[in-house]
Short mmCIF file of C-alpha atoms and ligand atoms in Angstrom, two decimals:
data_model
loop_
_atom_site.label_atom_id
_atom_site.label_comp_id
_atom_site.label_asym_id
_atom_site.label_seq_id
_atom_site.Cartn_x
_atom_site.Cartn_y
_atom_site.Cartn_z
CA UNK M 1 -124.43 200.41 -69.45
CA UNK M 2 -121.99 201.86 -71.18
CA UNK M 3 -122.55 204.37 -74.41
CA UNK M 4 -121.09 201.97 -76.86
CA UNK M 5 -123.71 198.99 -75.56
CA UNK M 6 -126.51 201.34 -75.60
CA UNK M 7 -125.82 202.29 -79.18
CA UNK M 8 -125.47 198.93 -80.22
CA UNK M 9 -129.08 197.99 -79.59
CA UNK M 10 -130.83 201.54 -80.65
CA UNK M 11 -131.94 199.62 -83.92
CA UNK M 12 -133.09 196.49 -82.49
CA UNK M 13 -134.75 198.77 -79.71
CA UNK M 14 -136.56 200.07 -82.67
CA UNK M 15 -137.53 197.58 -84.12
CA UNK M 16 -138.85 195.47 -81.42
CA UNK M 17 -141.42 198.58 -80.51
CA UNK M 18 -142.74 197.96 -83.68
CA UNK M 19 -143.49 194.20 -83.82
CA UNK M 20 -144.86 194.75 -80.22
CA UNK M 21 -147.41 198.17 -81.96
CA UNK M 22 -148.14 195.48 -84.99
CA UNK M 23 -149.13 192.69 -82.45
CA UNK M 24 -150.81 194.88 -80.50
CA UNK M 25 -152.73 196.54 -83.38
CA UNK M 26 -153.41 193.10 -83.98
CA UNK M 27 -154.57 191.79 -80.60
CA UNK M 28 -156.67 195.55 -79.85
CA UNK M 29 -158.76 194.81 -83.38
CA UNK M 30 -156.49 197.85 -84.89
CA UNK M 31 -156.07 197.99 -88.45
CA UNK M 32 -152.61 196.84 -89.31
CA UNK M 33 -150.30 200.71 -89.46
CA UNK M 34 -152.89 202.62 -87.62
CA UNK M 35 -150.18 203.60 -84.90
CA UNK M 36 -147.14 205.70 -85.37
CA UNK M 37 -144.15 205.43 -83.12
CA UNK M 38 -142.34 209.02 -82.32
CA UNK M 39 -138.84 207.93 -80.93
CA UNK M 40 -138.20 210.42 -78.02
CA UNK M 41 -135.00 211.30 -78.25
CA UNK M 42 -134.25 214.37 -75.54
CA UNK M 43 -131.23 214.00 -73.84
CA UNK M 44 -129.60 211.60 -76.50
CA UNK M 45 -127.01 212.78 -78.87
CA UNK M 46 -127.92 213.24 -82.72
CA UNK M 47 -125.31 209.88 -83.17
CA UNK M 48 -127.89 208.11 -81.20
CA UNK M 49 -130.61 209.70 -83.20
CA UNK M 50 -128.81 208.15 -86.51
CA UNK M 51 -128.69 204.53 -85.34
CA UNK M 52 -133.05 204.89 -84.71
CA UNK M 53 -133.20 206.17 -88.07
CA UNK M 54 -131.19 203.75 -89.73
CA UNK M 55 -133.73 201.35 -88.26
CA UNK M 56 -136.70 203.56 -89.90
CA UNK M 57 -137.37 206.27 -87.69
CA UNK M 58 -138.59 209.53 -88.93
CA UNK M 59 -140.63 210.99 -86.46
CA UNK M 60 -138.73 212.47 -83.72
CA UNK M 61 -139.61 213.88 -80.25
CA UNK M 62 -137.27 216.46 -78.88
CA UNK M 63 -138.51 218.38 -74.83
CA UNK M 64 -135.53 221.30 -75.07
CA UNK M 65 -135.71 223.96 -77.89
CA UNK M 66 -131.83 224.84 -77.63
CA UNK M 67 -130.91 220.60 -77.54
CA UNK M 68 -133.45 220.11 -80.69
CA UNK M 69 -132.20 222.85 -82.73
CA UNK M 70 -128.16 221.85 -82.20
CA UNK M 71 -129.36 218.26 -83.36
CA UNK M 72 -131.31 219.64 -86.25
CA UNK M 73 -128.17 221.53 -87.57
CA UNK M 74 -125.74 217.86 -86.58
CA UNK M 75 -128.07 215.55 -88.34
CA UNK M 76 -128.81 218.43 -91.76
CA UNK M 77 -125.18 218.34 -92.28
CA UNK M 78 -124.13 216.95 -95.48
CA UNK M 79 -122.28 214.12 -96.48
CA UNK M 80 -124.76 212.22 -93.96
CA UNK M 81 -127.25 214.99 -93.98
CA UNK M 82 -130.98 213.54 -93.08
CA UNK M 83 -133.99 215.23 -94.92
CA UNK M 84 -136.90 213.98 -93.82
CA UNK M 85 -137.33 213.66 -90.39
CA UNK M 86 -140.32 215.20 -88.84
CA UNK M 87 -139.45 217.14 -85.52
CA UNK M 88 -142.06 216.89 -82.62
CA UNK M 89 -141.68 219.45 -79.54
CA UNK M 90 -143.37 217.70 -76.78
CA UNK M 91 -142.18 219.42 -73.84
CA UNK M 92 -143.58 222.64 -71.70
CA UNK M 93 -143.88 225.57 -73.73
CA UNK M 94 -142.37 229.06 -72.42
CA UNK M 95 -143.36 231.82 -74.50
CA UNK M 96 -139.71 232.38 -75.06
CA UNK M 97 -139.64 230.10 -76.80
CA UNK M 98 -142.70 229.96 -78.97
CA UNK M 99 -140.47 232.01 -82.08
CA UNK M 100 -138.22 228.73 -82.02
CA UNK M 101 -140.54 226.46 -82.13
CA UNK M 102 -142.31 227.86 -84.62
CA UNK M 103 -139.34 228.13 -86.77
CA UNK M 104 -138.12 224.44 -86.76
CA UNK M 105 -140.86 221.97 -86.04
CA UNK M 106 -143.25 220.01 -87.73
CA UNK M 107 -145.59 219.20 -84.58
CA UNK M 108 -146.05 220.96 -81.02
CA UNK M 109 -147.64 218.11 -79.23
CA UNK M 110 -148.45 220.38 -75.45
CA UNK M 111 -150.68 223.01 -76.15
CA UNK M 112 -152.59 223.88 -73.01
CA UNK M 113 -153.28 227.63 -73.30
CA UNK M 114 -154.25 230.40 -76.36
CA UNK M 115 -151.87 232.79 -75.53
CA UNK M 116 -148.95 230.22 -76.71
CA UNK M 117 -151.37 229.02 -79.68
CA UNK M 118 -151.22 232.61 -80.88
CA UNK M 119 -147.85 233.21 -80.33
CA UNK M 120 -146.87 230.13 -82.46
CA UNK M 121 -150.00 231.02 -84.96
CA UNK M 122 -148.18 234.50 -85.35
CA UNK M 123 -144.66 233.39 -85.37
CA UNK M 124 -145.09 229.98 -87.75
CA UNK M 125 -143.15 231.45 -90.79
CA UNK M 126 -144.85 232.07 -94.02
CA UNK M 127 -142.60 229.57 -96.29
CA UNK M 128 -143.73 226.42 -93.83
CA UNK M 129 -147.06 224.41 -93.95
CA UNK M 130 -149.62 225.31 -91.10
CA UNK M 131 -147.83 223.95 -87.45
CA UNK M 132 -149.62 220.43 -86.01
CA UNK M 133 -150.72 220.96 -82.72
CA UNK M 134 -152.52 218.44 -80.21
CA UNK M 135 -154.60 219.85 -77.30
CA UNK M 136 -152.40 218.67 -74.18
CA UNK M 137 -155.52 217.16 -71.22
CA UNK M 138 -154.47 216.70 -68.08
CA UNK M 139 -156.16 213.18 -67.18
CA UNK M 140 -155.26 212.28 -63.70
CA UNK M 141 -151.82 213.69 -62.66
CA UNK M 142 -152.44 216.19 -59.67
CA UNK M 143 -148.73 216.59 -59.77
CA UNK M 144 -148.59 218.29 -63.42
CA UNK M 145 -149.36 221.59 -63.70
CA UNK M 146 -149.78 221.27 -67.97
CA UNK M 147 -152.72 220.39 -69.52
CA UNK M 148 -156.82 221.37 -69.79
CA UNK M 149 -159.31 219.25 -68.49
CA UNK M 150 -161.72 217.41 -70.51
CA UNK M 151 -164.53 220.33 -70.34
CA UNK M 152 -161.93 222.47 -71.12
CA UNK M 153 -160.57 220.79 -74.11
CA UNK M 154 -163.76 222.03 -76.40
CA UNK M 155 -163.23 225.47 -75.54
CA UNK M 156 -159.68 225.44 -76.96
CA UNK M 157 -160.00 223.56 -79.45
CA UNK M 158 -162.39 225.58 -81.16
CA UNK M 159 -160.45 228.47 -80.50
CA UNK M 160 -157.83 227.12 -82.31
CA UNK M 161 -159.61 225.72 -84.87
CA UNK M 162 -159.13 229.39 -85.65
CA UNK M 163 -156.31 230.03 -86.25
CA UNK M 164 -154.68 229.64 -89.84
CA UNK M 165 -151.34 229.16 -89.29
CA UNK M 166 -151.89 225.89 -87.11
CA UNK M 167 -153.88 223.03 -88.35
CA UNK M 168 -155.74 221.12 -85.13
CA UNK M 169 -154.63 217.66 -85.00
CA UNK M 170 -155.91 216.04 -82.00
CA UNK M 171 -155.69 215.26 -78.18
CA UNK M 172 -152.59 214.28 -75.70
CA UNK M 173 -152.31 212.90 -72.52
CA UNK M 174 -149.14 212.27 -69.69
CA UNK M 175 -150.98 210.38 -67.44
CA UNK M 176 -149.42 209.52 -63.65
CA UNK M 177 -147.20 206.63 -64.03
CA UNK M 178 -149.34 203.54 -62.97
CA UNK M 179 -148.24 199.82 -63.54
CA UNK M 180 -151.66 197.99 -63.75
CA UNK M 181 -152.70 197.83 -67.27
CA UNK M 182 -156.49 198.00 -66.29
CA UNK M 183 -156.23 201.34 -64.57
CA UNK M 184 -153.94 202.64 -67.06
CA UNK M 185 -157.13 202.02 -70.01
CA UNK M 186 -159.57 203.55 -67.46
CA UNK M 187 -157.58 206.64 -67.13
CA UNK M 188 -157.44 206.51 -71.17
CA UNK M 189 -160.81 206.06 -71.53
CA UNK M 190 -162.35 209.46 -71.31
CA UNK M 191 -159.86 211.10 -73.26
CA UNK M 192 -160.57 208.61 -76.19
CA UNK M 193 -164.04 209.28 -76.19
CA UNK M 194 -163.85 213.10 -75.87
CA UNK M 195 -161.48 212.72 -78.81
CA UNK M 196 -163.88 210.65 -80.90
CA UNK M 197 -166.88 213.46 -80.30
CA UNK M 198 -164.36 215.91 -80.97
CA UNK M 199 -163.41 214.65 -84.52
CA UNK M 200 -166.92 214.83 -85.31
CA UNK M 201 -166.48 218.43 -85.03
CA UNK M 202 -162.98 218.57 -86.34
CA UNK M 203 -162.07 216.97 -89.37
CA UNK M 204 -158.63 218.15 -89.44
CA UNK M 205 -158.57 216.16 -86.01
CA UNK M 206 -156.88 212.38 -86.40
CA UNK M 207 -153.88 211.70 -83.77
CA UNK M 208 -153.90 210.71 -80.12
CA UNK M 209 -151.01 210.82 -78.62
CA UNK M 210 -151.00 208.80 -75.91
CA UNK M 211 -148.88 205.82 -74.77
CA UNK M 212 -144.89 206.28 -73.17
CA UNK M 213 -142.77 203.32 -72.40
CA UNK M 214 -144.82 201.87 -69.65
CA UNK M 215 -148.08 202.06 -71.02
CA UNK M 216 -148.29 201.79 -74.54
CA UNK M 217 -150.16 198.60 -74.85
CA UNK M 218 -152.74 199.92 -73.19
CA UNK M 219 -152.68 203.07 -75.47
CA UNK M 220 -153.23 201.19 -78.53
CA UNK M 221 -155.93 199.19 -76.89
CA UNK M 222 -157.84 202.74 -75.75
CA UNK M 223 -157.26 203.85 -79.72
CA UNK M 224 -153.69 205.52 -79.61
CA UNK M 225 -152.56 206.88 -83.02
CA UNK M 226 -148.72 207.88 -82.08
CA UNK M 227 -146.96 206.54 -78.78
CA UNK M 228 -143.98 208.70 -77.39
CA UNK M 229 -141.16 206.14 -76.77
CA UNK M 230 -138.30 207.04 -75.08
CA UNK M 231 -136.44 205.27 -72.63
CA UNK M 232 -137.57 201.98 -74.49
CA UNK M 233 -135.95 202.66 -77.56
CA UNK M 234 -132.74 204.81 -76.69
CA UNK M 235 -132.43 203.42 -73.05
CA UNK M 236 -132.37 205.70 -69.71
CA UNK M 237 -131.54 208.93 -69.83
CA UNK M 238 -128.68 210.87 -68.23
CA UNK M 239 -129.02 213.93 -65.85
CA UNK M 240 -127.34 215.99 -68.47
CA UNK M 241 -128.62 216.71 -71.84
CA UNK M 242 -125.99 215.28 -74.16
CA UNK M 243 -126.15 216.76 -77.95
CA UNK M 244 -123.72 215.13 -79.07
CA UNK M 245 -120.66 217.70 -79.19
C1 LIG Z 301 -139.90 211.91 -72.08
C2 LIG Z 301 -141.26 211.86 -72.66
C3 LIG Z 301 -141.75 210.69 -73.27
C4 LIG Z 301 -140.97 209.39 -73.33
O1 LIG Z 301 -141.02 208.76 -72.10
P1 LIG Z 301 -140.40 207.27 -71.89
O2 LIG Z 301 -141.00 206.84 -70.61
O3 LIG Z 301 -138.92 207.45 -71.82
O4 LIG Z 301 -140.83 206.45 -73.03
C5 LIG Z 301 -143.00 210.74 -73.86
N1 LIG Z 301 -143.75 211.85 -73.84
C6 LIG Z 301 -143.31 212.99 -73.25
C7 LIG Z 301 -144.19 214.20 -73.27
C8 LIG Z 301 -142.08 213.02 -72.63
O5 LIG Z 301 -141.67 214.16 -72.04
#
């Protein structure tokens, strides 16, 4: 498909998710705006990140610090300049790049070891609210080296619980890609509960991420509270990462 056909249907993309969340809400026994959609947007340039937001996206989910930041500075740019758009970093974390991340998002969404929570903790800047980070659980993918387990989830939660400069916001989950929609709730399943015991602990704690292109229905139906939708909304990605300059 060509770029100008992909643009073309970013906002009806967009909007399509979100009659499928609302009938799934629906269908799942969800109250009606209990999920939020995060449009993934790595690899897409910021023009393509205008067109979701046009459509109503503010929640944004960005995988490369360097890519996220040269779209933050394209889409801050007056006349057009766009205010309120919450950044999510969802990829790996290298300590690197902990002082970046820091510095210009709203949400980390892959914590998986302290030593990065304290290096954001002690690198969040003093003039921005406490970072949102979820506890990234590795649920069945034997190929991915991110994520706790389950057991391990308590442990680091509570350690940072902890810390002041990030306020714990729940539990997320890349599980392997499957295509039945049974196995992809059983895999869910654990997490959700863990999650639910958790929040008795953690009031702070009220998002599960969970839920990607191929197996957001299922998401909702296991209790989701913000899918990551990518290829869905903005269409395949390219090998290269295209900012959009
Ligand atoms: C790329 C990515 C997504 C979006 O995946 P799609 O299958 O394109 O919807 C969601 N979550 C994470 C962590 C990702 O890296």
């Amino acid at each position: 498909m060509s770029q100008t056909q992909n643009d073309s249907t970013i906002a009806s993309n967009y909007r399509r998710i979100l009659a499928r969340i609302s009938a799934q809400e629906q269908h799942a026994g969800r109250q009606a705006g209990s999920v939020l959609l995060l449009a993934v947007s790595k690899t897409h340039g910021a023009e393509r990140l205008r067109e979701a937001y046009a459509a109503g996206a503010r929640h944004f989910g960005e995988n490369y610090v360097q890519e996220a930041l040269d779209k933050m500075t394209l889409l801050s740019q007056p006349p057009h300049a766009l205010s309120d758009i919450t950044w999510h970093f969802i990829g790996p974390i290298q300590s690197n790049k902990t002082r970046n991340i820091a510095g210009a998002f709203d949400w980390v969404h892959g914590i998986d070891r302290l030593k990065i929570a304290r290096r954001l903790n002690d690198q969040r800047p003093a003039h921005l609210p406490a970072l949102n980070v979820c506890i990234q659980v590795n649920l069945s993918n034997e190929d991915s080296k991110s994520g706790v387990t389950l057991d391990q989830a308590d442990a680091l939660c509570a350690e940072v619980a902890q810390l002041p400069r990030l306020q714990l916001r729940g539990l997320m989950a890349i599980p392997a890609p499957c295509q039945d929609q049974a196995q992809q709730r059983a895999v869910f399943k654990p997490l959700t509960a863990r999650f639910n015991q958790l929040q008795q602990q953690y009031p702070t704690m009220d998002t599960l991420s969970i839920g990607m292109s191929d197996d957001f229905d299922a998401a909702i139906a296991e209790g989701s509270t913000m899918i990551r939708i990518g290829t869905a909304i903005f269409g395949a990605r390219g090998q290269a990462a295209d900012t959009g300059r």
